[in-house]
Short mmCIF file of C-alpha atoms in Angstrom, two decimals:
data_model
loop_
_atom_site.label_atom_id
_atom_site.label_comp_id
_atom_site.label_asym_id
_atom_site.label_seq_id
_atom_site.Cartn_x
_atom_site.Cartn_y
_atom_site.Cartn_z
CA UNK A 1 -47.79 -31.25 -12.82
CA UNK A 2 -45.75 -34.09 -11.38
CA UNK A 3 -44.61 -34.05 -7.79
CA UNK A 4 -41.08 -33.45 -9.02
CA UNK A 5 -42.05 -30.05 -10.38
CA UNK A 6 -43.84 -29.11 -7.19
CA UNK A 7 -40.71 -29.18 -5.07
CA UNK A 8 -38.56 -26.10 -4.38
CA UNK A 9 -36.29 -24.93 -7.16
CA UNK A 10 -33.22 -25.72 -5.10
CA UNK A 11 -34.26 -29.27 -4.20
CA UNK A 12 -32.24 -32.08 -5.81
CA UNK A 13 -33.79 -34.42 -8.39
CA UNK A 14 -36.29 -36.93 -7.02
CA UNK A 15 -33.89 -39.80 -7.60
CA UNK A 16 -31.57 -38.43 -4.89
CA UNK A 17 -34.28 -37.65 -2.39
CA UNK A 18 -34.13 -39.23 1.01
CA UNK A 19 -37.10 -39.19 3.32
CA UNK A 20 -37.78 -38.94 7.00
CA UNK A 21 -35.14 -40.22 9.37
CA UNK A 22 -32.46 -40.77 6.73
CA UNK A 23 -32.63 -37.19 5.53
CA UNK A 24 -32.81 -35.80 9.04
CA UNK A 25 -29.75 -37.76 10.08
CA UNK A 26 -27.83 -36.53 7.02
CA UNK A 27 -28.77 -32.94 7.88
CA UNK A 28 -27.74 -33.37 11.53
CA UNK A 29 -24.42 -34.94 10.51
CA UNK A 30 -23.82 -32.06 8.11
CA UNK A 31 -24.68 -29.52 10.82
CA UNK A 32 -22.09 -30.96 13.21
CA UNK A 33 -19.48 -31.29 10.46
CA UNK A 34 -20.00 -27.65 9.42
CA UNK A 35 -19.88 -26.51 13.04
CA UNK A 36 -16.55 -28.27 13.52
CA UNK A 37 -15.05 -26.97 10.29
CA UNK A 38 -16.30 -23.38 9.96
CA UNK A 39 -17.59 -22.58 13.45
CA UNK A 40 -20.91 -21.13 14.55
CA UNK A 41 -20.73 -17.59 13.18
CA UNK A 42 -19.93 -18.76 9.67
CA UNK A 43 -22.35 -21.70 9.72
CA UNK A 44 -25.25 -21.12 7.31
CA UNK A 45 -28.38 -23.04 6.37
CA UNK A 46 -27.06 -22.99 2.77
CA UNK A 47 -23.75 -24.52 3.82
CA UNK A 48 -25.44 -27.27 5.80
CA UNK A 49 -27.83 -28.01 2.92
CA UNK A 50 -24.95 -28.25 0.46
CA UNK A 51 -22.98 -30.50 2.81
CA UNK A 52 -26.03 -32.74 3.30
CA UNK A 53 -26.68 -32.76 -0.45
CA UNK A 54 -30.18 -31.46 -0.06
CA UNK A 55 -31.94 -28.16 -0.70
CA UNK A 56 -32.20 -25.17 1.59
CA UNK A 57 -36.00 -25.54 1.48
CA UNK A 58 -35.71 -28.98 3.09
CA UNK A 59 -34.10 -27.31 6.08
CA UNK A 60 -36.40 -24.31 6.40
CA UNK A 61 -39.40 -26.61 6.17
CA UNK A 62 -38.27 -28.17 9.49
CA UNK A 63 -36.29 -25.49 11.37
CA UNK A 64 -36.85 -21.77 11.18
CA UNK A 65 -33.32 -20.74 12.17
CA UNK A 66 -29.83 -22.13 12.47
CA UNK A 67 -30.21 -22.11 16.26
CA UNK A 68 -33.32 -24.34 15.98
CA UNK A 69 -31.35 -26.62 13.67
CA UNK A 70 -28.39 -26.77 16.07
CA UNK A 71 -30.61 -27.61 19.04
CA UNK A 72 -32.32 -30.40 17.06
CA UNK A 73 -28.96 -31.75 15.87
CA UNK A 74 -27.59 -31.82 19.42
CA UNK A 75 -30.76 -33.37 20.87
CA UNK A 76 -30.46 -36.12 18.27
CA UNK A 77 -26.70 -36.64 18.36
CA UNK A 78 -25.51 -36.21 21.94
CA UNK A 79 -24.75 -39.64 23.35
CA UNK A 80 -27.26 -40.73 25.95
CA UNK A 81 -26.08 -41.13 29.51
CA UNK A 82 -28.07 -44.11 30.72
CA UNK A 83 -27.44 -46.50 33.57
CA UNK A 84 -23.95 -47.69 34.45
CA UNK A 85 -23.65 -51.47 34.58
CA UNK A 86 -22.45 -52.79 37.94
CA UNK A 87 -18.88 -53.74 37.09
CA UNK A 88 -18.16 -55.10 40.56
CA UNK A 89 -15.86 -52.41 41.94
CA UNK A 90 -15.82 -48.66 42.48
CA UNK A 91 -12.70 -48.36 40.32
CA UNK A 92 -14.27 -50.10 37.34
CA UNK A 93 -17.55 -48.20 37.68
CA UNK A 94 -15.76 -44.84 37.85
CA UNK A 95 -13.50 -45.69 34.94
CA UNK A 96 -16.55 -46.65 32.87
CA UNK A 97 -18.23 -43.31 33.64
CA UNK A 98 -15.15 -41.19 32.93
CA UNK A 99 -14.26 -43.03 29.73
CA UNK A 100 -17.83 -42.66 28.54
CA UNK A 101 -17.55 -38.93 29.29
CA UNK A 102 -14.32 -38.67 27.32
CA UNK A 103 -15.87 -40.62 24.42
CA UNK A 104 -18.82 -38.21 24.41
CA UNK A 105 -16.41 -35.27 24.20
CA UNK A 106 -14.77 -36.90 21.18
CA UNK A 107 -18.06 -37.86 19.49
CA UNK A 108 -19.14 -35.76 16.47
CA UNK A 109 -21.48 -33.71 18.69
CA UNK A 110 -18.80 -33.32 21.36
CA UNK A 111 -16.12 -32.21 18.90
CA UNK A 112 -18.51 -29.76 17.25
CA UNK A 113 -19.50 -28.27 20.60
CA UNK A 114 -15.92 -27.98 21.81
CA UNK A 115 -14.89 -26.32 18.55
CA UNK A 116 -17.74 -23.80 18.54
CA UNK A 117 -18.88 -23.43 22.16
CA UNK A 118 -17.05 -20.13 22.76
CA UNK A 119 -18.71 -18.60 19.72
CA UNK A 120 -22.11 -20.01 20.62
CA UNK A 121 -21.81 -18.89 24.25
CA UNK A 122 -20.91 -15.37 23.12
CA UNK A 123 -24.22 -15.10 21.22
CA UNK A 124 -27.84 -14.71 22.22
CA UNK A 125 -28.53 -18.37 21.50
CA UNK A 126 -25.80 -19.38 23.93
CA UNK A 127 -28.16 -19.72 26.86
CA UNK A 128 -30.43 -22.06 24.92
CA UNK A 129 -27.54 -24.37 24.11
CA UNK A 130 -26.16 -24.21 27.64
CA UNK A 131 -29.56 -25.14 29.06
CA UNK A 132 -29.68 -28.07 26.65
CA UNK A 133 -26.19 -29.21 27.73
CA UNK A 134 -27.19 -28.89 31.37
CA UNK A 135 -30.30 -31.03 30.81
CA UNK A 136 -28.86 -33.54 28.37
CA UNK A 137 -25.28 -33.92 29.63
CA UNK A 138 -24.54 -32.47 33.06
CA UNK A 139 -27.66 -33.42 35.04
CA UNK A 140 -27.71 -37.04 33.81
CA UNK A 141 -23.95 -37.22 34.42
CA UNK A 142 -24.48 -36.19 38.01
CA UNK A 143 -27.28 -38.75 38.50
CA UNK A 144 -25.03 -41.49 37.15
CA UNK A 145 -22.19 -40.50 39.47
CA UNK A 146 -24.52 -40.56 42.48
CA UNK A 147 -25.62 -44.04 41.45
CA UNK A 148 -21.99 -45.24 41.29
CA UNK A 149 -21.28 -43.60 44.64
CA UNK A 150 -24.24 -45.29 46.33
CA UNK A 151 -23.07 -48.62 44.99
CA UNK A 152 -19.61 -47.87 46.40
CA UNK A 153 -21.07 -47.02 49.80
CA UNK A 154 -23.02 -50.28 49.80
CA UNK A 155 -19.81 -52.17 48.99
CA UNK A 156 -17.92 -50.29 51.76
CA UNK A 157 -15.60 -48.71 49.21
CA UNK A 158 -16.77 -45.12 49.77
CA UNK A 159 -16.63 -43.14 53.00
CA UNK A 160 -19.98 -42.30 54.58
CA UNK A 161 -21.29 -38.75 54.50
CA UNK A 162 -19.66 -37.89 51.19
CA UNK A 163 -21.16 -34.79 49.54
CA UNK A 164 -22.28 -36.59 46.40
CA UNK A 165 -23.53 -33.49 44.54
CA UNK A 166 -20.19 -31.72 44.95
CA UNK A 167 -18.02 -34.77 44.31
CA UNK A 168 -19.98 -35.57 41.15
CA UNK A 169 -18.61 -32.37 39.59
CA UNK A 170 -14.96 -33.37 39.97
CA UNK A 171 -14.74 -35.62 36.89
CA UNK A 172 -16.55 -33.31 34.44
CA UNK A 173 -14.80 -30.24 35.91
CA UNK A 174 -11.35 -31.76 35.43
CA UNK A 175 -12.16 -32.80 31.85
CA UNK A 176 -13.49 -29.35 30.97
CA UNK A 177 -10.48 -27.68 32.58
CA UNK A 178 -8.18 -29.98 30.62
CA UNK A 179 -9.76 -28.92 27.32
CA UNK A 180 -9.62 -25.23 28.29
CA UNK A 181 -5.99 -25.16 29.37
CA UNK A 182 -4.12 -27.90 27.56
CA UNK A 183 -4.78 -27.24 23.92
CA UNK A 184 -8.16 -28.90 24.01
CA UNK A 185 -6.94 -32.47 24.26
CA UNK A 186 -7.73 -35.12 26.87
CA UNK A 187 -5.13 -37.89 26.69
CA UNK A 188 -6.50 -41.43 26.48
CA UNK A 189 -5.04 -42.26 29.90
CA UNK A 190 -6.55 -39.21 31.58
CA UNK A 191 -9.69 -41.01 32.89
CA UNK A 192 -7.52 -43.67 34.57
CA UNK A 193 -5.25 -41.01 36.11
CA UNK A 194 -8.31 -39.19 37.42
CA UNK A 195 -9.71 -42.37 38.93
CA UNK A 196 -6.47 -43.49 40.57
CA UNK A 197 -5.00 -40.14 41.65
CA UNK A 198 -8.10 -38.07 42.41
CA UNK A 199 -11.36 -39.99 42.65
CA UNK A 200 -10.42 -43.12 44.61
CA UNK A 201 -8.32 -41.20 47.18
CA UNK A 202 -11.11 -38.65 47.52
CA UNK A 203 -13.77 -41.30 48.09
CA UNK A 204 -11.99 -44.01 50.08
CA UNK A 205 -13.05 -44.62 53.66
CA UNK A 206 -10.45 -44.29 56.40
CA UNK A 207 -8.87 -41.82 58.74
CA UNK A 208 -10.55 -38.50 59.32
CA UNK A 209 -9.18 -35.66 57.19
CA UNK A 210 -5.81 -34.45 58.44
CA UNK B 1 2.19 27.77 20.08
CA UNK B 2 1.74 26.52 23.66
CA UNK B 3 1.94 22.85 24.53
CA UNK B 4 -1.82 22.91 25.15
CA UNK B 5 -2.45 23.60 21.49
CA UNK B 6 -0.12 20.85 20.41
CA UNK B 7 -2.27 18.07 21.89
CA UNK B 8 -4.90 16.17 19.90
CA UNK B 9 -8.19 17.92 19.23
CA UNK B 10 -10.07 15.36 21.32
CA UNK B 11 -7.83 15.67 24.39
CA UNK B 12 -9.42 17.30 27.44
CA UNK B 13 -8.29 20.70 28.72
CA UNK B 14 -4.86 20.74 30.37
CA UNK B 15 -6.41 21.33 33.78
CA UNK B 16 -7.93 17.83 33.75
CA UNK B 17 -4.85 16.09 32.43
CA UNK B 18 -3.38 13.27 34.44
CA UNK B 19 0.06 11.94 33.71
CA UNK B 20 1.88 8.66 33.78
CA UNK B 21 0.67 6.03 36.20
CA UNK B 22 -2.46 7.86 37.27
CA UNK B 23 -3.74 8.15 33.72
CA UNK B 24 -2.73 4.60 32.87
CA UNK B 25 -4.58 3.28 35.88
CA UNK B 26 -7.70 5.27 34.97
CA UNK B 27 -7.56 3.85 31.44
CA UNK B 28 -7.11 0.29 32.69
CA UNK B 29 -10.00 0.66 35.14
CA UNK B 30 -12.17 2.03 32.35
CA UNK B 31 -11.16 -0.87 30.07
CA UNK B 32 -12.25 -3.45 32.64
CA UNK B 33 -15.45 -1.55 33.46
CA UNK B 34 -16.36 -1.35 29.77
CA UNK B 35 -15.54 -5.00 29.25
CA UNK B 36 -17.87 -5.96 32.10
CA UNK B 37 -20.70 -3.70 30.94
CA UNK B 38 -20.68 -3.91 27.13
CA UNK B 39 -18.54 -6.98 26.43
CA UNK B 40 -15.60 -7.44 24.11
CA UNK B 41 -17.22 -7.08 20.70
CA UNK B 42 -18.83 -3.76 21.58
CA UNK B 43 -15.82 -2.40 23.48
CA UNK B 44 -14.22 0.50 21.59
CA UNK B 45 -11.19 2.71 22.17
CA UNK B 46 -13.62 5.66 22.05
CA UNK B 47 -15.82 4.15 24.75
CA UNK B 48 -12.85 3.45 27.01
CA UNK B 49 -11.49 6.96 26.48
CA UNK B 50 -14.86 8.50 27.34
CA UNK B 51 -15.20 6.32 30.45
CA UNK B 52 -11.65 7.28 31.54
CA UNK B 53 -12.37 10.96 30.82
CA UNK B 54 -9.44 11.24 28.45
CA UNK B 55 -9.02 11.51 24.71
CA UNK B 56 -8.83 8.75 22.15
CA UNK B 57 -5.36 10.00 21.18
CA UNK B 58 -4.10 9.28 24.70
CA UNK B 59 -4.99 5.64 24.12
CA UNK B 60 -3.65 5.25 20.61
CA UNK B 61 -0.39 6.87 21.68
CA UNK B 62 0.17 3.84 23.98
CA UNK B 63 -1.71 0.90 22.43
CA UNK B 64 -2.30 0.32 18.76
CA UNK B 65 -5.42 -1.84 19.15
CA UNK B 66 -8.04 -2.75 21.68
CA UNK B 67 -6.41 -6.17 22.07
CA UNK B 68 -3.09 -4.50 23.03
CA UNK B 69 -5.01 -2.35 25.50
CA UNK B 70 -6.80 -5.38 26.99
CA UNK B 71 -3.55 -7.30 27.43
CA UNK B 72 -1.93 -4.31 29.16
CA UNK B 73 -4.97 -3.81 31.41
CA UNK B 74 -4.95 -7.48 32.43
CA UNK B 75 -1.17 -7.55 32.99
CA UNK B 76 -1.58 -4.55 35.27
CA UNK B 77 -4.77 -5.56 37.06
CA UNK B 78 -4.72 -9.32 37.58
CA UNK B 79 -3.96 -10.01 41.22
CA UNK B 80 -0.50 -11.45 41.74
CA UNK B 81 -0.21 -15.00 43.02
CA UNK B 82 2.80 -14.84 45.28
CA UNK B 83 3.88 -17.07 48.13
CA UNK B 84 1.38 -18.58 50.53
CA UNK B 85 2.23 -17.87 54.18
CA UNK B 86 2.66 -21.02 56.28
CA UNK B 87 -0.57 -20.99 58.26
CA UNK B 88 0.35 -24.07 60.24
CA UNK B 89 -1.98 -26.67 58.73
CA UNK B 90 -2.88 -28.08 55.34
CA UNK B 91 -6.49 -27.03 55.83
CA UNK B 92 -5.63 -23.40 56.49
CA UNK B 93 -3.10 -23.26 53.66
CA UNK B 94 -5.59 -24.74 51.16
CA UNK B 95 -8.37 -22.46 52.32
CA UNK B 96 -6.08 -19.46 51.88
CA UNK B 97 -5.24 -20.50 48.32
CA UNK B 98 -8.84 -21.21 47.29
CA UNK B 99 -10.22 -18.04 48.87
CA UNK B 100 -7.53 -16.03 47.13
CA UNK B 101 -8.56 -17.72 43.86
CA UNK B 102 -12.21 -16.84 44.45
CA UNK B 103 -11.27 -13.25 45.33
CA UNK B 104 -9.31 -13.00 42.08
CA UNK B 105 -12.36 -14.19 40.15
CA UNK B 106 -14.41 -11.45 41.79
CA UNK B 107 -11.78 -8.72 41.31
CA UNK B 108 -12.44 -6.13 38.57
CA UNK B 109 -10.16 -8.04 36.18
CA UNK B 110 -11.75 -11.37 37.12
CA UNK B 111 -15.30 -10.10 36.66
CA UNK B 112 -14.41 -8.50 33.34
CA UNK B 113 -12.79 -11.70 32.08
CA UNK B 114 -15.66 -13.89 33.22
CA UNK B 115 -18.17 -11.56 31.55
CA UNK B 116 -16.33 -11.38 28.25
CA UNK B 117 -14.15 -14.51 28.02
CA UNK B 118 -16.50 -16.38 25.67
CA UNK B 119 -16.50 -13.46 23.26
CA UNK B 120 -12.74 -13.02 23.52
CA UNK B 121 -12.07 -16.74 23.10
CA UNK B 122 -14.22 -16.80 19.97
CA UNK B 123 -12.00 -14.16 18.33
CA UNK B 124 -8.53 -14.17 16.84
CA UNK B 125 -7.14 -12.42 19.91
CA UNK B 126 -8.47 -15.19 22.12
CA UNK B 127 -5.25 -17.17 22.04
CA UNK B 128 -3.23 -14.15 23.17
CA UNK B 129 -5.46 -13.65 26.19
CA UNK B 130 -5.52 -17.36 27.03
CA UNK B 131 -1.72 -17.49 26.91
CA UNK B 132 -1.64 -14.51 29.26
CA UNK B 133 -4.07 -16.20 31.67
CA UNK B 134 -2.01 -19.38 31.53
CA UNK B 135 1.18 -17.49 32.38
CA UNK B 136 -0.26 -15.01 34.85
CA UNK B 137 -2.93 -17.09 36.62
CA UNK B 138 -2.81 -20.83 36.00
CA UNK B 139 0.92 -21.56 36.10
CA UNK B 140 1.56 -19.53 39.27
CA UNK B 141 -1.56 -21.10 40.81
CA UNK B 142 -0.12 -24.54 40.17
CA UNK B 143 3.26 -23.59 41.68
CA UNK B 144 1.54 -22.29 44.80
CA UNK B 145 -0.48 -25.48 45.18
CA UNK B 146 2.64 -27.62 44.85
CA UNK B 147 4.25 -25.50 47.56
CA UNK B 148 1.28 -26.08 49.90
CA UNK B 149 1.34 -29.79 49.09
CA UNK B 150 5.05 -30.13 49.87
CA UNK B 151 4.48 -28.39 53.18
CA UNK B 152 1.65 -30.86 53.90
CA UNK B 153 3.88 -33.82 53.05
CA UNK B 154 6.55 -32.47 55.43
CA UNK B 155 3.91 -32.18 58.16
CA UNK B 156 2.64 -35.72 57.45
CA UNK B 157 -0.77 -34.39 56.40
CA UNK B 158 -0.51 -35.45 52.76
CA UNK B 159 -0.07 -38.98 51.40
CA UNK B 160 3.22 -39.71 49.70
CA UNK B 161 3.40 -40.14 45.94
CA UNK B 162 0.55 -37.74 45.25
CA UNK B 163 0.47 -36.54 41.61
CA UNK B 164 0.89 -32.86 42.46
CA UNK B 165 0.51 -31.54 38.90
CA UNK B 166 -2.84 -33.27 38.45
CA UNK B 167 -4.15 -32.56 41.95
CA UNK B 168 -3.25 -28.88 41.58
CA UNK B 169 -5.90 -28.59 38.86
CA UNK B 170 -8.78 -29.72 41.08
CA UNK B 171 -9.41 -26.36 42.82
CA UNK B 172 -9.26 -24.15 39.71
CA UNK B 173 -11.18 -26.75 37.67
CA UNK B 174 -14.02 -26.88 40.19
CA UNK B 175 -14.22 -23.09 40.38
CA UNK B 176 -14.29 -22.74 36.60
CA UNK B 177 -16.92 -25.48 36.32
CA UNK B 178 -19.01 -23.74 38.97
CA UNK B 179 -19.01 -20.49 36.97
CA UNK B 180 -19.85 -22.33 33.74
CA UNK B 181 -22.76 -24.35 35.07
CA UNK B 182 -24.28 -22.50 38.00
CA UNK B 183 -25.12 -19.10 36.63
CA UNK B 184 -21.58 -17.86 37.05
CA UNK B 185 -21.60 -17.57 40.82
CA UNK B 186 -19.26 -19.13 43.35
CA UNK B 187 -20.88 -19.02 46.80
CA UNK B 188 -18.72 -17.59 49.59
CA UNK B 189 -18.64 -20.97 51.35
CA UNK B 190 -17.55 -22.84 48.22
CA UNK B 191 -13.80 -22.75 49.00
CA UNK B 192 -14.42 -24.29 52.45
CA UNK B 193 -16.68 -26.98 50.97
CA UNK B 194 -13.99 -27.79 48.41
CA UNK B 195 -11.32 -28.02 51.10
CA UNK B 196 -13.35 -30.20 53.48
CA UNK B 197 -15.23 -32.41 51.03
CA UNK B 198 -12.77 -32.76 48.15
CA UNK B 199 -9.21 -31.60 48.84
CA UNK B 200 -8.54 -32.93 52.34
CA UNK B 201 -10.08 -36.37 51.63
CA UNK B 202 -8.15 -36.52 48.36
CA UNK B 203 -4.83 -35.68 49.99
CA UNK B 204 -4.99 -37.37 53.40
CA UNK B 205 -2.66 -40.25 54.10
CA UNK B 206 -4.10 -43.60 55.08
CA UNK B 207 -5.33 -46.84 53.63
CA UNK B 208 -4.59 -47.67 50.03
CA UNK B 209 -7.34 -46.79 47.58
CA UNK B 210 -10.28 -49.18 47.83
#
């Protein structure tokens, strides 16, 4: 018996087989594409397999449920939120952070999550995904903002005694609110408006509050 | 045949019947209580009728679907967002607005919506409810904030040229974000922290942005 005959009946011919990382990436891409197009409730392992041009067995071999698959796809695909380069001014640093946030929301993983988050949150698995978003997106985002703020304080661009943990929420909160109340879109100039109209005024040193 | 025998078989005895506004209010209260306890998907006209101690027919006579019933219950129960009294300072006016917002989120309608909004948003009826929230909560909230801002400008407490439409989103956005990322709770001191750490710094006159 050749190895070809050993594989599951629904696996594609050996010639089309991809291994390891290539196959995993194709499956993750297909998962996000399906999530965006059909939503979470109607997403199936079969649909993802078909979209990734592989067999259902290739999925079940790695993930026991569609929630496991989603978590793995998000872990792999969510943009990382590493260090912010020192761009020389508070304005440039903030703009970098907010534009990176907007780009993440428009990445394949971000679009898929925005399209299906209500459905996912309404289900039992919702907490799992929200915990993942907290750990992979929100907590690192807050750390990055605190870093930018400390740089701004050192440069004398930020008032002393600012409540960094609270202020760090303003950018992400405004972006989320924008997607929830304005048809889901964040205009390309929104990060710059946030920086100039909200963030810089809120952070600048100067007279005590009125 | 007496009028008692004319009513639906599942209506309660005449002695328990309530009419007009009293019955409507009992049904709306029951709708919100059911929404909070069992969620949107599992909410049924039967369950609401039982909770309101009336018959299913009394509901279907007024609303043809549970979505119609929900919309009517929200229209009736959402706190109104009327004028803000002039409390003499920007800080007091802002605090009044934000505490009223928090109170609305903890009202029966607010709790019901927060408990079930993900489920509702994931359904076809979601857009109907979001449009209602936009018209009944968000738009009036923005008008009120603009009013407070204009008062602050007249008092010299707010910088000129502030982008009122954008700045008006900061309070609601932060409250929504707080419920989405911190286990759904908004601490009682959160409005004051927002006013002192975010809103007043953001609005105060003074040096140009750094």
